PDB file of C-alpha atoms in Angstrom:
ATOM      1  CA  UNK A 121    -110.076 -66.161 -75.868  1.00  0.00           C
ATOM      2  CA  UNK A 122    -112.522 -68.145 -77.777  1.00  0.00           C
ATOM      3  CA  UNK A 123    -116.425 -68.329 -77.427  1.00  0.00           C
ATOM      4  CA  UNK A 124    -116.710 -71.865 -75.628  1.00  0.00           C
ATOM      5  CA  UNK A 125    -113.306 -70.606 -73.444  1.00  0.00           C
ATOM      6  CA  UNK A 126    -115.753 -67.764 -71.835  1.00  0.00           C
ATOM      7  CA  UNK A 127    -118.870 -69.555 -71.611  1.00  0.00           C
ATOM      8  CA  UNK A 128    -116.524 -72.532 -69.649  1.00  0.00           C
ATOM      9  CA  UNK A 129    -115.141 -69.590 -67.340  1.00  0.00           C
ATOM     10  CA  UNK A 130    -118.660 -68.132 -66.395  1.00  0.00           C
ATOM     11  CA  UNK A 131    -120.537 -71.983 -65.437  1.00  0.00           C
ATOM     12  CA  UNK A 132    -117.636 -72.793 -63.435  1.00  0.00           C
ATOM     13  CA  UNK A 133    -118.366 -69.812 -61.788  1.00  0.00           C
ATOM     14  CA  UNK A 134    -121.603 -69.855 -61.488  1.00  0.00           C
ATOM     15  CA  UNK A 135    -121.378 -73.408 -59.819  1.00  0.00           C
ATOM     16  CA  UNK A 136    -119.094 -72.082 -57.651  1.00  0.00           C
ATOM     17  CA  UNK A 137    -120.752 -69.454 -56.105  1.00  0.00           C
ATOM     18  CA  UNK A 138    -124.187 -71.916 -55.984  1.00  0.00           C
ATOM     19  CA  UNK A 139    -122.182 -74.318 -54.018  1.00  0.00           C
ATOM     20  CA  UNK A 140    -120.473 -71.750 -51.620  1.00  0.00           C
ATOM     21  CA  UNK A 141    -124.301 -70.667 -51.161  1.00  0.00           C
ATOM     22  CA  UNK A 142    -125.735 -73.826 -50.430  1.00  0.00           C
ATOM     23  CA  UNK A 143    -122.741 -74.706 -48.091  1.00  0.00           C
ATOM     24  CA  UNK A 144    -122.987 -71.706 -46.096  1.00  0.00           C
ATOM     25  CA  UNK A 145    -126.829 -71.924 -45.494  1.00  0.00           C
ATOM     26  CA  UNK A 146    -125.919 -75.590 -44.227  1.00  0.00           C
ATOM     27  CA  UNK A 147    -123.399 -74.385 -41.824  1.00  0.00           C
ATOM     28  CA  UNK A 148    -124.587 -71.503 -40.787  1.00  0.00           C
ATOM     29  CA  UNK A 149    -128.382 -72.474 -41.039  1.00  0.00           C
ATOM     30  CA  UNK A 150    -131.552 -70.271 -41.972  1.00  0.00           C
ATOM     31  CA  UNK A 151    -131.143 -67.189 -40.280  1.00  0.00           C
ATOM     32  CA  UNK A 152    -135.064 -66.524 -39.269  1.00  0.00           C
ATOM     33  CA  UNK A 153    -134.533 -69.849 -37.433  1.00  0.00           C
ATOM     34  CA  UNK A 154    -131.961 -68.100 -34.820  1.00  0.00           C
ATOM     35  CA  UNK A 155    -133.111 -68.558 -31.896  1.00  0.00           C
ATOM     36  CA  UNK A 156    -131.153 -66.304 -28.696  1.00  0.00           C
ATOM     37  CA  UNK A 157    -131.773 -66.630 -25.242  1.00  0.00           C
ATOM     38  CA  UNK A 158    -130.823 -63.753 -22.175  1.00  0.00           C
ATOM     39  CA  UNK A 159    -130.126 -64.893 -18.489  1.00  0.00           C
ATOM     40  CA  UNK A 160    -131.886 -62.157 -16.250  1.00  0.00           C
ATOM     41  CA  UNK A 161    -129.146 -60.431 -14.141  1.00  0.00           C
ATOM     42  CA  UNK A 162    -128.105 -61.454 -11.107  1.00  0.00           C
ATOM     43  CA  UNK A 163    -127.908 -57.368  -9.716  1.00  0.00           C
ATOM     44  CA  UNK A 164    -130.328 -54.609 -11.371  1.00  0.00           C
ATOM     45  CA  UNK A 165    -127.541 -51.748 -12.276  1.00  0.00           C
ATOM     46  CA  UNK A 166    -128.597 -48.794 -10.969  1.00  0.00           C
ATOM     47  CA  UNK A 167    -128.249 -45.027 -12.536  1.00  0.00           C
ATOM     48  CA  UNK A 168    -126.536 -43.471  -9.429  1.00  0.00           C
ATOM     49  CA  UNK A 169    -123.018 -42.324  -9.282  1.00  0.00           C
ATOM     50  CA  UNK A 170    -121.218 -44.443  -6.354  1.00  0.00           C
ATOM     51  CA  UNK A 171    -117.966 -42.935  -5.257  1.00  0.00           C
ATOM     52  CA  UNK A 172    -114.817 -45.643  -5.824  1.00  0.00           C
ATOM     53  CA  UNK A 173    -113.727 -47.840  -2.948  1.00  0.00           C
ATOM     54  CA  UNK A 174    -110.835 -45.979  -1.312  1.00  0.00           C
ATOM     55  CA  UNK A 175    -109.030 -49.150  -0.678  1.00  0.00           C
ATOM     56  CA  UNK A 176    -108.285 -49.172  -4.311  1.00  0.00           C
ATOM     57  CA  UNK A 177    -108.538 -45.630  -5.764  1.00  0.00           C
ATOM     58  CA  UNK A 178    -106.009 -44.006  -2.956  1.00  0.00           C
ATOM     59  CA  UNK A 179    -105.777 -40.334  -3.505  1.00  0.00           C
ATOM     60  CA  UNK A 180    -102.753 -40.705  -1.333  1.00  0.00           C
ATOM     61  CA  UNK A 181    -101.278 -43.755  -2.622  1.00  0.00           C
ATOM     62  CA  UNK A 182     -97.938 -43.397  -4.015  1.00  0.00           C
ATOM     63  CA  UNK A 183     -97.237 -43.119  -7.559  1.00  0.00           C
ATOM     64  CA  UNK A 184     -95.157 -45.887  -9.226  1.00  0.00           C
ATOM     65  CA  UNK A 185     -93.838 -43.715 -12.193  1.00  0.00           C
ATOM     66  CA  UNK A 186     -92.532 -40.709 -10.454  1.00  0.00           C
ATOM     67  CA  UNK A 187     -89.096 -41.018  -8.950  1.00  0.00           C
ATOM     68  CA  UNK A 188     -88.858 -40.552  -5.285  1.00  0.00           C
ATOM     69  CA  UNK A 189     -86.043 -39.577  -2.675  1.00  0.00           C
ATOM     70  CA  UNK A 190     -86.148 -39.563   0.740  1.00  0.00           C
ATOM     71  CA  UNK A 191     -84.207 -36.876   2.058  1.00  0.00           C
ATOM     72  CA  UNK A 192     -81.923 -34.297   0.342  1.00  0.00           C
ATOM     73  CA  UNK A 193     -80.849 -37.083  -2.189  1.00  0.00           C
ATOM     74  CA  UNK A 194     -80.762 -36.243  -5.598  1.00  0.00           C
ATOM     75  CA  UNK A 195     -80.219 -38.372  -8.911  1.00  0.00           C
ATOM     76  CA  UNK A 196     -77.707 -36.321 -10.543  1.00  0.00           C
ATOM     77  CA  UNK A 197     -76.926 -38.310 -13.094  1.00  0.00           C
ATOM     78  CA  UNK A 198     -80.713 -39.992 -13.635  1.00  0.00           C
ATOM     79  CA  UNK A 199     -79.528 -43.876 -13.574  1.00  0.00           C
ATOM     80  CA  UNK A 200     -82.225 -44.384 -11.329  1.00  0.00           C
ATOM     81  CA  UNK A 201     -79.713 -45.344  -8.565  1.00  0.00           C
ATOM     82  CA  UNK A 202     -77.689 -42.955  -5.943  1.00  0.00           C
ATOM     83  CA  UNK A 203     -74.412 -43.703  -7.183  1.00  0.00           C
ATOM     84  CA  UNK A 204     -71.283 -42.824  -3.816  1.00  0.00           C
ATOM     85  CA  UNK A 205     -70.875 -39.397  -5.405  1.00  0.00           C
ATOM     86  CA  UNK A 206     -74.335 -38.665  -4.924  1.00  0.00           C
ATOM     87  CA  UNK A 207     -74.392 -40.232  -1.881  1.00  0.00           C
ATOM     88  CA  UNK A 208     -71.551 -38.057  -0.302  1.00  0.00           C
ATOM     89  CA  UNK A 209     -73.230 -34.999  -1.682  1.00  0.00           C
ATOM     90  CA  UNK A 210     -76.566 -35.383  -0.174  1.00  0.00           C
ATOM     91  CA  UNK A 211     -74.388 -36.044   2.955  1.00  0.00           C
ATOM     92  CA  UNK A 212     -75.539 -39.881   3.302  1.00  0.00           C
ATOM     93  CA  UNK A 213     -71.764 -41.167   2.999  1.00  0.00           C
ATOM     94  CA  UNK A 214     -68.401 -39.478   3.535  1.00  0.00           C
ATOM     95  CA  UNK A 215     -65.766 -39.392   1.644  1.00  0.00           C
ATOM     96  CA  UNK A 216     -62.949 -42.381   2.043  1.00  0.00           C
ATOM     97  CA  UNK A 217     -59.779 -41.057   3.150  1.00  0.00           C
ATOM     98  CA  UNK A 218     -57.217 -41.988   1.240  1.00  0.00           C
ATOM     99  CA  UNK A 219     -54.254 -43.937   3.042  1.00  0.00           C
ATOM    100  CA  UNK A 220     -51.431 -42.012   0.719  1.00  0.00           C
ATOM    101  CA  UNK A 221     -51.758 -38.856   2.063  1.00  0.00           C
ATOM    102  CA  UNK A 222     -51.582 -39.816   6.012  1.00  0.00           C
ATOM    103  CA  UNK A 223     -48.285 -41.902   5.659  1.00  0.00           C
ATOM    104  CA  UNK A 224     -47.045 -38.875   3.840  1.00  0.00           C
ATOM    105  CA  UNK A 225     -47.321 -36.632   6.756  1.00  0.00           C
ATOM    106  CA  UNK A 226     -45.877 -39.121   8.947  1.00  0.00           C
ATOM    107  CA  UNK A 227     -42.725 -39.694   7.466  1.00  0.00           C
ATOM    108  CA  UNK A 228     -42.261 -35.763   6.754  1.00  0.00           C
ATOM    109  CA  UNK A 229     -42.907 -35.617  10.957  1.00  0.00           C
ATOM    110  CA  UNK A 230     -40.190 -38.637  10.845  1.00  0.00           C
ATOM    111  CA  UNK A 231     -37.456 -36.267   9.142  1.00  0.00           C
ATOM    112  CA  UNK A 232     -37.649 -33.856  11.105  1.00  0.00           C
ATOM    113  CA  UNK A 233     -36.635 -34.961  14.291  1.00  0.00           C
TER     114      UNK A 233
END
């Protein structure tokens, strides 16, 4: 790089960063000229423990992420829902019967006569 190619890089530079100053200070303004003002509260906030509405904090509420049965049900297979297998075992459902095994014994009775 030549002489006159570094003294070129440096003033536009230099002007850059005096015109990012001066635009800042316009925008943002002179910062001993801030001015804040505070609304008084409404309630003074006291330093006493208060125990928690019960309506909302329920010691005895039920819990949303713990999986519940009612009964002797059980999720065997942890689907999330009591499939007819685990139905029957808890005692909920019986068991179809299946219509094979009575026509069976009928016509063996049949025969025999």
């Amino acid at each position: 790089m030549k002489q006159s190619d570094i003294f070129s890089l440096i003033l536009v530079a230099g002007i850059g960063v005096l015109a990012s100053f001066f635009i800042c200070n316009a925008i943002m303004g002179d910062p001993d000229e801030a001015k804040t003002e505070f609304t008084k509260l409404s309630k003074v906030i006291s330093e006493k423990l208060q125990a928690p509405d019960p309506e909302i904090f329920n010691a005895g509420a039920i819990n949303p992420t713990i999986e519940v049965y009612v009964g002797d049900c059980e999720d065997i297979d942890q689907n999330g829902i009591l499939d007819m297998a685990e139905l029957i075992a808890c005692g909920r459902e019986e068991a179809p019967e299946e219509e094979g095994e009575g026509e069976e014994g009928e016509a063996e009775g049949g025969d025999t006569d």
